Coordinates of C-alpha atoms in Angstrom, one line a residue:
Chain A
X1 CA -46.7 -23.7 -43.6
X2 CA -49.8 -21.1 -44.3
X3 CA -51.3 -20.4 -47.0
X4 CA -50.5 -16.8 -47.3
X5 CA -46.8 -18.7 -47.5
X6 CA -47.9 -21.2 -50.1
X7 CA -48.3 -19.7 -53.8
X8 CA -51.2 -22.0 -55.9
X9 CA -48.3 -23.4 -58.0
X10 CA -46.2 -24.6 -55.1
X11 CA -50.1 -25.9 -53.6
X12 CA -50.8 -27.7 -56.2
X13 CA -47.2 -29.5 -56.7
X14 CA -47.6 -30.4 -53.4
X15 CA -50.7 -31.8 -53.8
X16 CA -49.9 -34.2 -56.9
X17 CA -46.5 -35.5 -54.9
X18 CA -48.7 -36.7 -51.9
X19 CA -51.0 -38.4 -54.5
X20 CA -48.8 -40.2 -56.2
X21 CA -47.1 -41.6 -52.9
X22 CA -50.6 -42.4 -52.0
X23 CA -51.4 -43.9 -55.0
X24 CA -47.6 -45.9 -54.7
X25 CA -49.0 -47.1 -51.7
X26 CA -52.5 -48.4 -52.3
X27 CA -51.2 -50.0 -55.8
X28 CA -49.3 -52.3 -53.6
X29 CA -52.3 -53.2 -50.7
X30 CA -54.9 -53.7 -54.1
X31 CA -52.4 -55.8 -55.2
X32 CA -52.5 -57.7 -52.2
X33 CA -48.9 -56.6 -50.9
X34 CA -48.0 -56.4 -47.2
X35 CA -48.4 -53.1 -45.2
X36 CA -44.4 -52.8 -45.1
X37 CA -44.5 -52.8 -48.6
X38 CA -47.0 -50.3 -48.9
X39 CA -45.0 -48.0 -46.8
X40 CA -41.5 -48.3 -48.8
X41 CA -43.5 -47.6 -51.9
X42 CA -45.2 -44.7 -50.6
X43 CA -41.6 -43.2 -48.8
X44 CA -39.4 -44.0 -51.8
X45 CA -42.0 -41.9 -53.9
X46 CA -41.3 -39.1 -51.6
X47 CA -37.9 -39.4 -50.8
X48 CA -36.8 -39.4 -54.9
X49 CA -39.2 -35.9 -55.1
X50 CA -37.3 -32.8 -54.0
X51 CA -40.3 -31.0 -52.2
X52 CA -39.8 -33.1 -49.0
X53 CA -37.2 -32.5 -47.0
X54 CA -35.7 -36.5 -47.5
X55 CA -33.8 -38.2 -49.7
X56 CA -33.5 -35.7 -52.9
X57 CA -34.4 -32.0 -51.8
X58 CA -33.0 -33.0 -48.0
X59 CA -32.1 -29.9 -46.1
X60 CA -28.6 -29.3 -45.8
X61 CA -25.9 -29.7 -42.4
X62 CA -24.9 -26.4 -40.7
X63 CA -21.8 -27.9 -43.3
X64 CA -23.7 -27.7 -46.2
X65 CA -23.5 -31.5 -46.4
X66 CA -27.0 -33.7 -47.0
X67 CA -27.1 -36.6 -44.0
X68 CA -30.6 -38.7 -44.4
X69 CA -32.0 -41.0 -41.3
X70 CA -34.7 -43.5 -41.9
X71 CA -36.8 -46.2 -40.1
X72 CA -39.4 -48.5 -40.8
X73 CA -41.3 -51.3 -38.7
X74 CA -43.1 -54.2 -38.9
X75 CA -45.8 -54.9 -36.3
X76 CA -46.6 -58.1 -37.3
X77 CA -43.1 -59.5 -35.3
X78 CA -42.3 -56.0 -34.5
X79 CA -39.4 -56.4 -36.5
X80 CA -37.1 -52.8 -37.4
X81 CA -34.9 -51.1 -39.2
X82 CA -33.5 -47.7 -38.8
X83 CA -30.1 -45.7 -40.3
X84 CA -28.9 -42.2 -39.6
X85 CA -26.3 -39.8 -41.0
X86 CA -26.1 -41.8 -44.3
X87 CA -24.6 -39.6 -47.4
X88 CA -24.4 -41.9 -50.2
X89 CA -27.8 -43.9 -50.1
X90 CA -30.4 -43.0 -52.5
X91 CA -33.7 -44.0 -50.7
X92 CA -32.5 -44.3 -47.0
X93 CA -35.7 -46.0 -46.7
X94 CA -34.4 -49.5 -48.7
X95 CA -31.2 -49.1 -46.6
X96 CA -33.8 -49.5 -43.5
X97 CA -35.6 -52.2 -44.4
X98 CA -32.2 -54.2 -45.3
X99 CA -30.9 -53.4 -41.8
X100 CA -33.9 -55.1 -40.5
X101 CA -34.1 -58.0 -43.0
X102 CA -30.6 -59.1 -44.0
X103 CA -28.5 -57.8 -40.9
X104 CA -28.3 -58.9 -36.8
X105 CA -29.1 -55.4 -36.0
X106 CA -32.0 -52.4 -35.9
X107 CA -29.8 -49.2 -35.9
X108 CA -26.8 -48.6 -38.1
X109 CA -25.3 -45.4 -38.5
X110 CA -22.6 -43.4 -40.7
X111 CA -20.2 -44.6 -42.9
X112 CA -20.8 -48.4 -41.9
X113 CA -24.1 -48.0 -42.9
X114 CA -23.4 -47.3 -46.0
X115 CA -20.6 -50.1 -45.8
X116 CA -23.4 -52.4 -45.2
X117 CA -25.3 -50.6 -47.7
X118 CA -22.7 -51.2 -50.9
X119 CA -22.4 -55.3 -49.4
X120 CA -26.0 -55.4 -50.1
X121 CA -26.4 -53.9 -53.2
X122 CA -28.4 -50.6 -52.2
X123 CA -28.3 -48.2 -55.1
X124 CA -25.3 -45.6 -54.0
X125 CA -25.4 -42.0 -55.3
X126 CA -23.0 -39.4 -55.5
X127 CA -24.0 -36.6 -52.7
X128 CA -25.1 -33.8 -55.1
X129 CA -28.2 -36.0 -56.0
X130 CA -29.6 -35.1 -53.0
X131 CA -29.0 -31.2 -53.2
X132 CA -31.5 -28.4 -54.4
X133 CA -31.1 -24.9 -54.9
X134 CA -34.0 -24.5 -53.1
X135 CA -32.6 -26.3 -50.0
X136 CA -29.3 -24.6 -50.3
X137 CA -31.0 -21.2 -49.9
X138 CA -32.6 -22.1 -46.7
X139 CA -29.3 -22.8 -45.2
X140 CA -27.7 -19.7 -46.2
X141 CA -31.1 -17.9 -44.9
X142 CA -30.6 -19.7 -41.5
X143 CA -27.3 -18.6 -40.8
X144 CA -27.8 -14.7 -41.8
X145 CA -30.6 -14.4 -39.7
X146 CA -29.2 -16.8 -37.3
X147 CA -32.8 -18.8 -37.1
X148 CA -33.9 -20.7 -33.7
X149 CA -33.1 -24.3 -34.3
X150 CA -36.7 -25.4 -34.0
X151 CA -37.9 -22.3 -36.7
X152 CA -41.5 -24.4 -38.5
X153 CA -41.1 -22.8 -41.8
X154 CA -37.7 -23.5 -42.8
X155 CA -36.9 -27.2 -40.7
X156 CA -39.7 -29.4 -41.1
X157 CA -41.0 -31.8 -44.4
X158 CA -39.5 -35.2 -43.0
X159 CA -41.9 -38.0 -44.6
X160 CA -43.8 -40.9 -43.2
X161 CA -46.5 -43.9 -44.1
X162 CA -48.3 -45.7 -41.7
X163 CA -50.3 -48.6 -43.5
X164 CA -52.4 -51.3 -42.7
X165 CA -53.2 -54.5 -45.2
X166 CA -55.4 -57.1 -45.7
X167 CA -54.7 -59.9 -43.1
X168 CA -54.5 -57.0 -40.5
X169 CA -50.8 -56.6 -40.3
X170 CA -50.0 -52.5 -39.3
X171 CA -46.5 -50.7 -40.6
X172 CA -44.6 -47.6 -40.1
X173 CA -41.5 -46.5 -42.0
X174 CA -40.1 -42.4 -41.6
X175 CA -37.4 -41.0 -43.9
X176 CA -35.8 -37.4 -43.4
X177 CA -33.0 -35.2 -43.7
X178 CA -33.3 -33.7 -40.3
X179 CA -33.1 -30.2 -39.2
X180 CA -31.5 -27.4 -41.9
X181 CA -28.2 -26.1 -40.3
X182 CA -28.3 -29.0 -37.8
X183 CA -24.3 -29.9 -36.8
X184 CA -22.2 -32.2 -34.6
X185 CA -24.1 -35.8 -35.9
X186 CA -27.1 -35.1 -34.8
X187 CA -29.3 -37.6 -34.8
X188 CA -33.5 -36.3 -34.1
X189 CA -36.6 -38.8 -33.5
X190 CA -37.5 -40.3 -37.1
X191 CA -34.9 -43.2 -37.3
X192 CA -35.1 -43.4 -33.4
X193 CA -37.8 -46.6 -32.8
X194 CA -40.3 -45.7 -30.3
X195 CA -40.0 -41.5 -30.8
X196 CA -40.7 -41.4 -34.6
X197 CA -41.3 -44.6 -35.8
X198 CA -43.2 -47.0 -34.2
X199 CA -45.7 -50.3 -35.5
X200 CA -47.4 -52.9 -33.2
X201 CA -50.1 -55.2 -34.3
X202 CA -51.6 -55.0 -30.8
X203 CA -52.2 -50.8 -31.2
X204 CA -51.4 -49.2 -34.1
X205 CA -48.3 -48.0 -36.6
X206 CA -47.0 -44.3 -36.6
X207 CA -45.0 -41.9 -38.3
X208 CA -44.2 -38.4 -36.6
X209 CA -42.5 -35.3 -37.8
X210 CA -41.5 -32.4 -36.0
X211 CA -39.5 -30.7 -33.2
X212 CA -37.8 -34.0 -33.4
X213 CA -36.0 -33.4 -29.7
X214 CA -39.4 -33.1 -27.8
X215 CA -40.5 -36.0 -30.0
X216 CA -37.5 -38.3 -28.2
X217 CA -37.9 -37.4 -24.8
X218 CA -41.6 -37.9 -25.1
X219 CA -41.1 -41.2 -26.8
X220 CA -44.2 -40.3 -29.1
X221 CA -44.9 -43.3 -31.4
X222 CA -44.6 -45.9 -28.3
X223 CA -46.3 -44.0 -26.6
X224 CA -49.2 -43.3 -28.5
X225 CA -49.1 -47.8 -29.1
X226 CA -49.0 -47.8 -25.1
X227 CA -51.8 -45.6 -24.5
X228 CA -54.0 -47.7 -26.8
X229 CA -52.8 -50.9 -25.4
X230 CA -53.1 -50.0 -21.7
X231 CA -56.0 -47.1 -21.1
X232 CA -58.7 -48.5 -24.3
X233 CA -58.0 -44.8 -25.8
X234 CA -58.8 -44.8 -29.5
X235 CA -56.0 -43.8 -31.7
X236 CA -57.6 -39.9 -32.5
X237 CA -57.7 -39.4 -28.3
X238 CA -54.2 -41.2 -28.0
X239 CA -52.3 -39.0 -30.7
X240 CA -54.4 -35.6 -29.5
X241 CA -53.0 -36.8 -26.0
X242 CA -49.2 -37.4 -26.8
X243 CA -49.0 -34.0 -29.0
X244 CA -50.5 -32.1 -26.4
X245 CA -47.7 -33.6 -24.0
X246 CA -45.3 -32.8 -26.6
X247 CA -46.8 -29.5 -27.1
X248 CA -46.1 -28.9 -23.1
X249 CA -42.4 -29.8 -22.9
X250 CA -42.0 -27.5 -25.6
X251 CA -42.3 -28.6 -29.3
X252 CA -44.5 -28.4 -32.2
X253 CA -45.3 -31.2 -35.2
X254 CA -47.6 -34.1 -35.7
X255 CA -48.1 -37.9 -36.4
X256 CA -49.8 -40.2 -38.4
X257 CA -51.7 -43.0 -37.3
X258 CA -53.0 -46.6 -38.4
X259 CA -54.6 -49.4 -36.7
X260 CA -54.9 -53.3 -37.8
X261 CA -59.1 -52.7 -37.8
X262 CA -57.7 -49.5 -40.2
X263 CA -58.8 -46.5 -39.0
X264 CA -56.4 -44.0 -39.8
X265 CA -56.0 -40.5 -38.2
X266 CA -53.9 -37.4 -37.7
X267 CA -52.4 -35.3 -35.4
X268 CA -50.6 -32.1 -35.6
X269 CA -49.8 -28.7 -33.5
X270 CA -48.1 -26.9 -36.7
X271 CA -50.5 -24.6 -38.9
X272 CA -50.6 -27.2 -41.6
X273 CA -48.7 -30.6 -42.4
X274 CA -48.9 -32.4 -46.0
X275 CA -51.0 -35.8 -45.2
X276 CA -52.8 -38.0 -47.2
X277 CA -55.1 -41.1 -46.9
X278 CA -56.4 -44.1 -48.6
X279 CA -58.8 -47.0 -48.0
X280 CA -60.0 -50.4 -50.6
X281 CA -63.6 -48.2 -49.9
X282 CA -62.4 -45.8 -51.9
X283 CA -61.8 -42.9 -49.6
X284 CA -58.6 -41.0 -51.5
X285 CA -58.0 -37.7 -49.5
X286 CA -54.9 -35.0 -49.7
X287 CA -54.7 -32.4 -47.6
X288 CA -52.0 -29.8 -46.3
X289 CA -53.5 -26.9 -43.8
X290 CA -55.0 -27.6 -40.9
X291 CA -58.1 -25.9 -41.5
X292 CA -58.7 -28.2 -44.3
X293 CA -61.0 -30.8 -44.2
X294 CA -59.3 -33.6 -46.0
X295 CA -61.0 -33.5 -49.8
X296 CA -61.5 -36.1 -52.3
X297 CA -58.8 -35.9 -54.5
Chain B
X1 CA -21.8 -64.9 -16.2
X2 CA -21.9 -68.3 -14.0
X3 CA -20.4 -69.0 -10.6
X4 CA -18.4 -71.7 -12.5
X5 CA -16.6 -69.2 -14.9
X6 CA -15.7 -66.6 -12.2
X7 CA -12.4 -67.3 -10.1
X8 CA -12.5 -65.7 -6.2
X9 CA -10.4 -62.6 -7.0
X10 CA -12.3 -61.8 -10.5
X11 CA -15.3 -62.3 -8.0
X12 CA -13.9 -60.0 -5.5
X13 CA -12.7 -57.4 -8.4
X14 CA -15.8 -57.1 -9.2
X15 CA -17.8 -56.6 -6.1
X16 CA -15.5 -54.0 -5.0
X17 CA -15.8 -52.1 -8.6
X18 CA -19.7 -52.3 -7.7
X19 CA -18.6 -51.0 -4.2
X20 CA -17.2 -48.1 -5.1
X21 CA -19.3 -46.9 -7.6
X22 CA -22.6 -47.2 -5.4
X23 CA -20.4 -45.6 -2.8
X24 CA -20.0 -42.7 -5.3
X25 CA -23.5 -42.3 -6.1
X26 CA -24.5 -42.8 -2.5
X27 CA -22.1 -40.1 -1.4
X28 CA -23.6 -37.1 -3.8
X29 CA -26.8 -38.0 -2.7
X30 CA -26.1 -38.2 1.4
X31 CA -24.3 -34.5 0.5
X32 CA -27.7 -33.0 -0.4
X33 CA -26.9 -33.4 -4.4
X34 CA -29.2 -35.0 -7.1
X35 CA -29.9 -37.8 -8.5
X36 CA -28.7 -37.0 -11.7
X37 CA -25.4 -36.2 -10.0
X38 CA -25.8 -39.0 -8.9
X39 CA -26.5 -41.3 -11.4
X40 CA -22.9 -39.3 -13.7
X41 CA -20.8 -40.1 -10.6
X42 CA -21.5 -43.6 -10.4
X43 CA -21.3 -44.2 -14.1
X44 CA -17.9 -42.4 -14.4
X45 CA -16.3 -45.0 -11.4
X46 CA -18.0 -47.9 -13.9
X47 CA -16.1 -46.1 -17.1
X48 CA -12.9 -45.3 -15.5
X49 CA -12.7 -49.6 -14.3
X50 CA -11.4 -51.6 -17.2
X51 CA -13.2 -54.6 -15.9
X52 CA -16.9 -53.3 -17.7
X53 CA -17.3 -52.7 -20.8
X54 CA -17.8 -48.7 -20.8
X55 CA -14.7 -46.0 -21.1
X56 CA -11.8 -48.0 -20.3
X57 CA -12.1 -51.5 -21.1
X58 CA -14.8 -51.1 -23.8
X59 CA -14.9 -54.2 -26.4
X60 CA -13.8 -54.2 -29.5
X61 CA -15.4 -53.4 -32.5
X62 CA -15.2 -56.1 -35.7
X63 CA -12.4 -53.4 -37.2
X64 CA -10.5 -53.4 -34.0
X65 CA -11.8 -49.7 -32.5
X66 CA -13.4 -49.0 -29.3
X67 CA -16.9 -46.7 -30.2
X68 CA -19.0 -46.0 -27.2
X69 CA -22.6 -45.1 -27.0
X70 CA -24.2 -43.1 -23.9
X71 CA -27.2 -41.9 -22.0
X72 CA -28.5 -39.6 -19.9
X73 CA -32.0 -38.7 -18.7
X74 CA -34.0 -35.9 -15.9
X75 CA -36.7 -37.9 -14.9
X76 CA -38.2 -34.1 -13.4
X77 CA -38.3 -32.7 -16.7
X78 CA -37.7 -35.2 -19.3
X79 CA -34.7 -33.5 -20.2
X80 CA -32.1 -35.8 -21.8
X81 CA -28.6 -36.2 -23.3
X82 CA -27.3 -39.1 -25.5
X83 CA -24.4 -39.6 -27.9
X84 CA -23.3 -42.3 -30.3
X85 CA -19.8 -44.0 -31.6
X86 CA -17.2 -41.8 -29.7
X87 CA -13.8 -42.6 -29.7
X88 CA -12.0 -39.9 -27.6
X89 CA -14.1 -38.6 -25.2
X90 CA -12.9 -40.2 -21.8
X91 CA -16.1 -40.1 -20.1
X92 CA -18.8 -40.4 -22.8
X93 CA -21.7 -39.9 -19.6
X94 CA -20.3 -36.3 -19.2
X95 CA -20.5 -36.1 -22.9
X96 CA -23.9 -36.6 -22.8
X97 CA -25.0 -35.0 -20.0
X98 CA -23.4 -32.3 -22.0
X99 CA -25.8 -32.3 -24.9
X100 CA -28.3 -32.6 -22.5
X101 CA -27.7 -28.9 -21.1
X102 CA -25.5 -27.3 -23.5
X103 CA -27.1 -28.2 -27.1
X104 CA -30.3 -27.4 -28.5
X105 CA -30.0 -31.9 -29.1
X106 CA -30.8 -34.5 -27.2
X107 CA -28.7 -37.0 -29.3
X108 CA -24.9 -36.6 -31.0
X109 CA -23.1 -38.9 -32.8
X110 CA -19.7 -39.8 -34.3
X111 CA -17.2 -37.2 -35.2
X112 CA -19.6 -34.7 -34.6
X113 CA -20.6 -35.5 -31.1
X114 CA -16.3 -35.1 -30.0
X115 CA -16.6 -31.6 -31.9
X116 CA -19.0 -30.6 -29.6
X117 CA -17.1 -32.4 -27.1
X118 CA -14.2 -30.8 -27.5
X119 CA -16.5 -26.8 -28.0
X120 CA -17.3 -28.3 -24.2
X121 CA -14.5 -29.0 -22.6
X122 CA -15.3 -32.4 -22.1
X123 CA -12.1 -34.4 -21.5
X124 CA -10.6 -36.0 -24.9
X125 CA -7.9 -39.2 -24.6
X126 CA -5.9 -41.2 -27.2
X127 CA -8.0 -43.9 -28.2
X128 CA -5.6 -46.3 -26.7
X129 CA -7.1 -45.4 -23.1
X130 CA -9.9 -47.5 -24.0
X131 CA -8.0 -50.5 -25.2
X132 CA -7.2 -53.1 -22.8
X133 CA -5.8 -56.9 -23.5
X134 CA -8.6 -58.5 -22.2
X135 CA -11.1 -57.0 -24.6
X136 CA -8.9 -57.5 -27.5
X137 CA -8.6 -61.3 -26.5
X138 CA -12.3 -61.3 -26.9
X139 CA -12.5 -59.7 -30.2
X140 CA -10.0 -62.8 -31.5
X141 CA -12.0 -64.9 -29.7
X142 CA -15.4 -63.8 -31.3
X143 CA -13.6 -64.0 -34.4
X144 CA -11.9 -67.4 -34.3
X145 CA -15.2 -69.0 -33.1
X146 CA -17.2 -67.2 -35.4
X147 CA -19.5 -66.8 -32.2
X148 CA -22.8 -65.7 -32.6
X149 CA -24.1 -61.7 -32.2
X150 CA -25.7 -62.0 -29.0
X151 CA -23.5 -64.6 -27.0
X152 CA -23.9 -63.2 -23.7
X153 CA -20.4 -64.3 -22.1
X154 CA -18.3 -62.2 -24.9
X155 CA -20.9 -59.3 -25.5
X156 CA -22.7 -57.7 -22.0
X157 CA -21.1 -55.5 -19.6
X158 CA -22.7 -52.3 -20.4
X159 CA -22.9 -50.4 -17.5
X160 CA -26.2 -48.4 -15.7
X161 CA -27.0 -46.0 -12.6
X162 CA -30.8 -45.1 -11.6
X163 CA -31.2 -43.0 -8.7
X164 CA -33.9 -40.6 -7.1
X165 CA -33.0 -37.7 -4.5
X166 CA -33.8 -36.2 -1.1
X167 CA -37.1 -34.2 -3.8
X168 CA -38.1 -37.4 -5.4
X169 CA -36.4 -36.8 -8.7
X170 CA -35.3 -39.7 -10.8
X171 CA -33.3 -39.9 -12.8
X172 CA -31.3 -42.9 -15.4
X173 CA -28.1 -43.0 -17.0
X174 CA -26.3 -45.8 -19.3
X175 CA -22.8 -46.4 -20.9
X176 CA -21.5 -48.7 -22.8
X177 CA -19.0 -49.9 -25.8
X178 CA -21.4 -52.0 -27.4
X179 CA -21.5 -55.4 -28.7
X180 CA -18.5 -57.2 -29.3
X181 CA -17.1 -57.3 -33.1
X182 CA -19.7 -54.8 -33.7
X183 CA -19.6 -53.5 -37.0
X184 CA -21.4 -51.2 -39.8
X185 CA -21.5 -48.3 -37.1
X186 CA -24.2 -50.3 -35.5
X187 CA -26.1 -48.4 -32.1
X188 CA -27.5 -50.4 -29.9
X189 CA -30.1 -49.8 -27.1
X190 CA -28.4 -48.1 -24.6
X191 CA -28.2 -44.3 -25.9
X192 CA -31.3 -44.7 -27.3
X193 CA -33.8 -42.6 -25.3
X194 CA -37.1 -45.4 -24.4
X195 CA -35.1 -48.2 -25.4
X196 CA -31.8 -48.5 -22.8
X197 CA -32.5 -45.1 -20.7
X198 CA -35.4 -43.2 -19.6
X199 CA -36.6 -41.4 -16.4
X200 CA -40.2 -39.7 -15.5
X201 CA -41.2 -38.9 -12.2
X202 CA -44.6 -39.7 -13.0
X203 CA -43.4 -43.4 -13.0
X204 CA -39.7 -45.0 -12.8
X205 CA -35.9 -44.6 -14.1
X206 CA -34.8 -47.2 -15.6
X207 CA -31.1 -48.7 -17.6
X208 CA -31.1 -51.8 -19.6
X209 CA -28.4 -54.2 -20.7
X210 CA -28.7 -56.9 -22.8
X211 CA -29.2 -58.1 -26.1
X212 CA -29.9 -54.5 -27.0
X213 CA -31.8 -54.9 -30.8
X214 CA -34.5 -56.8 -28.9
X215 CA -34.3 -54.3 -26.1
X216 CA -35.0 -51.6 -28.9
X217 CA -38.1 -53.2 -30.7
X218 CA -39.7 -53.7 -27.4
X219 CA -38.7 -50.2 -26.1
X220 CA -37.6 -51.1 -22.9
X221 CA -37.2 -48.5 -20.6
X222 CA -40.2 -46.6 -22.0
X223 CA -42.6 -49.6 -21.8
X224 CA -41.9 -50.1 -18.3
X225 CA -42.5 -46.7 -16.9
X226 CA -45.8 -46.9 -19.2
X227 CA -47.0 -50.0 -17.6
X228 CA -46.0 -48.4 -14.1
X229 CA -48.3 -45.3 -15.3
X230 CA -51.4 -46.6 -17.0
X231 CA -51.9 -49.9 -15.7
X232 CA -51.0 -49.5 -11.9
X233 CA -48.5 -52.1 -11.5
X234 CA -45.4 -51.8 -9.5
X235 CA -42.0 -51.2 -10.4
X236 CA -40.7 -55.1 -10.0
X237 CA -44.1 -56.5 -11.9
X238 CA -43.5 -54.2 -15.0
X239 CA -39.7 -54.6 -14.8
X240 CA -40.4 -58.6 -14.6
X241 CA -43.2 -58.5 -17.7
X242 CA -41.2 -56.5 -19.8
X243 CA -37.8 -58.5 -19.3
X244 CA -40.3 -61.4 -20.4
X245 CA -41.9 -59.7 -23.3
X246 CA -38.1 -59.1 -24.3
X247 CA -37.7 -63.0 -24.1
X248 CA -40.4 -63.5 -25.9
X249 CA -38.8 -61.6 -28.9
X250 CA -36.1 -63.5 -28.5
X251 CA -33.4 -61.2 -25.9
X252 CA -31.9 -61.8 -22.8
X253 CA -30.7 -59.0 -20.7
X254 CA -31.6 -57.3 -17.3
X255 CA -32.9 -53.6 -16.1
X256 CA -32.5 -51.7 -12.8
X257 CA -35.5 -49.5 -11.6
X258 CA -35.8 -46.9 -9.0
X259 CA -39.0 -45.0 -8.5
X260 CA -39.7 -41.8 -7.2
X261 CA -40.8 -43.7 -3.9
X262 CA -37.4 -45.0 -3.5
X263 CA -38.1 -48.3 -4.5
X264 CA -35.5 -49.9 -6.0
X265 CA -36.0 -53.5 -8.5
X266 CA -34.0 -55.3 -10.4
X267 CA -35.2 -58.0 -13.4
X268 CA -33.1 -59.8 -15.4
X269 CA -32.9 -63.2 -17.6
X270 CA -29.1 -63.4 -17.7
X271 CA -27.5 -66.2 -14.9
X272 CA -26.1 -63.3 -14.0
X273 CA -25.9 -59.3 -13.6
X274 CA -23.6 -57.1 -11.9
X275 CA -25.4 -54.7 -9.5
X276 CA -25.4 -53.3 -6.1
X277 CA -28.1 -50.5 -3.9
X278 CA -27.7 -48.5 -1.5
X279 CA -30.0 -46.3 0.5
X280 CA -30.2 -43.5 3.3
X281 CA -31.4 -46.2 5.9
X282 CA -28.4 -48.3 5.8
X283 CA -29.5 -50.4 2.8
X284 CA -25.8 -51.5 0.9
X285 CA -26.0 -54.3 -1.3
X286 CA -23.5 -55.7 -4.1
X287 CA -25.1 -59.1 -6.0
X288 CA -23.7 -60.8 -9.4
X289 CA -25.0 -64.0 -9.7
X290 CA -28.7 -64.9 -10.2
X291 CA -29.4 -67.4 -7.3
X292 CA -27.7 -64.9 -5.0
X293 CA -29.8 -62.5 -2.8
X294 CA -28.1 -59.2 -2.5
X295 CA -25.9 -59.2 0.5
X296 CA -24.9 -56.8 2.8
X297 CA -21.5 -55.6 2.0

């Protein structure tokens, strides 16, 4: 993700999906909607458009099959809901936040996801909505020039929204197809509570994207919460902290970061990750490259 | 899990199960080996003895399969191994301490994961090793009663090693067949890196059992080793606030600790939890219930 990479057409499609997430988002907190609303609204936007690597335009299995994870968290009651390798499930997102509202458990996975999915009504799709040419192309790429599994360019885009609303209450949700060519179930950090998704009321909500393996065994989005709670570290110095430690065991990517008083930050070791942020001030920012200062939109 | 529900030989099954495990562990560790070693050696006893409810002797899940989750985690490097919903692999610990040095992953799942198993050499069985009449009593039982999720006589028994070596490595491992009439491909908190299994030298290894959803939201085994890290406290205080916190969201369960000092702690809000220690000055000690102090065995 450079801009010599990025052509201005692809820049500025990029650009308008981020603001209308954001905008998906912030329409529900005006209205007076809960931070976990906010955050479905703003990942369902993403996961129906085919630039970001969940939901449609998902990368594709090392089988050429599309297999979405999702999770999303209250910190209010630090409630959750997560699901991974689901195939049928048109916003993985929805099937998340039914897994933590309507069913005795946080992690489902597979087909009985998607079992549970169809007992409570969550739109089913057949597979080929989620594939893209584009997406396609990046597997085939990967296995002729037999690609690292951690390669930036071809393996990130997995979405997030952290969000905080009105009486205080912080959210996370993440939504992603995983890594292009990845095989054998795997299963990486956004639908994982505590690596990629991760919302307390007493800290802060995040969302994290990246080398998803280095994001597990770091624990990042507890761990960022836990370094606020315990040391007094702001959320900037706690998320620099955590993606520096992430950075020394060995992988790249970022994380985005809300707190109930809403300050909201980023954090990121890649050359550039697509972020956005909003505020009832009126503070309405897009950005993608890191040397960007976040503009006005 | 009370003194009142246990005859004498299901009391003295169990001890000696405990026995012989610990005795495993103990035995790489007197032999120079480490304490991830270990930690696999005394997990594989526990999954080879149908009496817990790992490997052989699993529960049941709601559609009458036995699909088992497991853990594995270097407390020197972080490194870590985990896999999700197996049904062949005869030791699912060596399955995942096989993703943990043979994959580019730290977590497998489903049909996948036994591919790789299987690419590994890890040893695959008819499902019907798993199965035993006792668990399958249970499933009718949960079913009859229409018992609730979390009723703790039907649905614990997961099974847990911690150790640290002759270096001061730690290191946690957990394995487990889930909840009882499980269903929807559900993962709990024991193959979840943070939540059922993590190890740091810069603070503790730890493995949970227990009501594992609430084990999940509060991020167990990460939480503890952060409140070992940033706020000073010893292994027993954070084990005991974080068993609380757990409470307080509504779980019961226990967790075993071992820091890089050697000390090892247990904490648990169950009447009972199986578990035993054992160290290089003589220390031997097999426990169940909760008003019992561990004795010498």
């Amino acid at each position: 993700m450079t801009r010599a990479a990025m052509t201005p057409e692809k820049d500025a499609e990029y650009r308008a999906a981020l603001n209308t997430a954001l905008e998906a988002g912030s329409k529900v907190l005006r209205e007076g909607g809960s931070s976990l609303d906010a955050v479905q609204a703003a990942i369902t936007v993403l996961e129906n458009d085919p630039h970001f690597n969940a939901g449609r335009g998902a990368v594709f299995t090392y089988n050429g099959t599309n297999e979405l994870d999702a999770a999303i968290m209250d910190g209010k009651t630090r409630a959750a809901g997560a699901i991974a390798g689901v195939t049928h499930t048109k916003n993985p997102i929805l099937l998340a936040r039914a897994v933590m509202e309507k069913s005795p458990h946080v992690f489902l996975s597979g087909a009985g996801a998607e079992e549970f999915a169809r007992e409570q009504g969550v739109e089913q799709v057949d597979p080929d909505w989620f594939a893209t040419p584009e997406r396609w192309r990046q597997l085939q790429e990967l296995k002729a020039k037999k690609l690292g599994w951690f390669d930036v360019d071809l393996k990130y885009g997995t979405v997030g929204a952290v969000a905080v609303d009105g009486e205080g209450h912080v959210a996370a949700g993440t939504s992603t197809g995983g890594l292009t060519g990845k095989r054998w179930g795997r299963i990486g950090d956004s639908p994982l509570i505590g690596a990629g998704t991760y919302a307390d009321d007493r800290a802060c909500a995040v969302s994290a994207t990246g080398a998803g393996e280095f994001f597990i065994r770091e624990g990042v989005a507890h761990e960022i919460c836990a370094r606020m709670r315990f040391t007094g570290e702001n959320a900037q110095k706690a998320a620099d902290t955590v993606i520096a430690e992430v950075g020394a065991l060995g992988g790249d990517g970022g994380v985005i970061v809300v707190t109930p008083k809403g300050e909201a930050v980023f954090s990121f070791s890649t050359p550039g990750m697509y972020r956005a942020r909003a505020n009832s001030k009126g503070l309405h920012e897009v950005a993608i490259f890191k040397d960007e200062a976040l503009a006005k939109h």
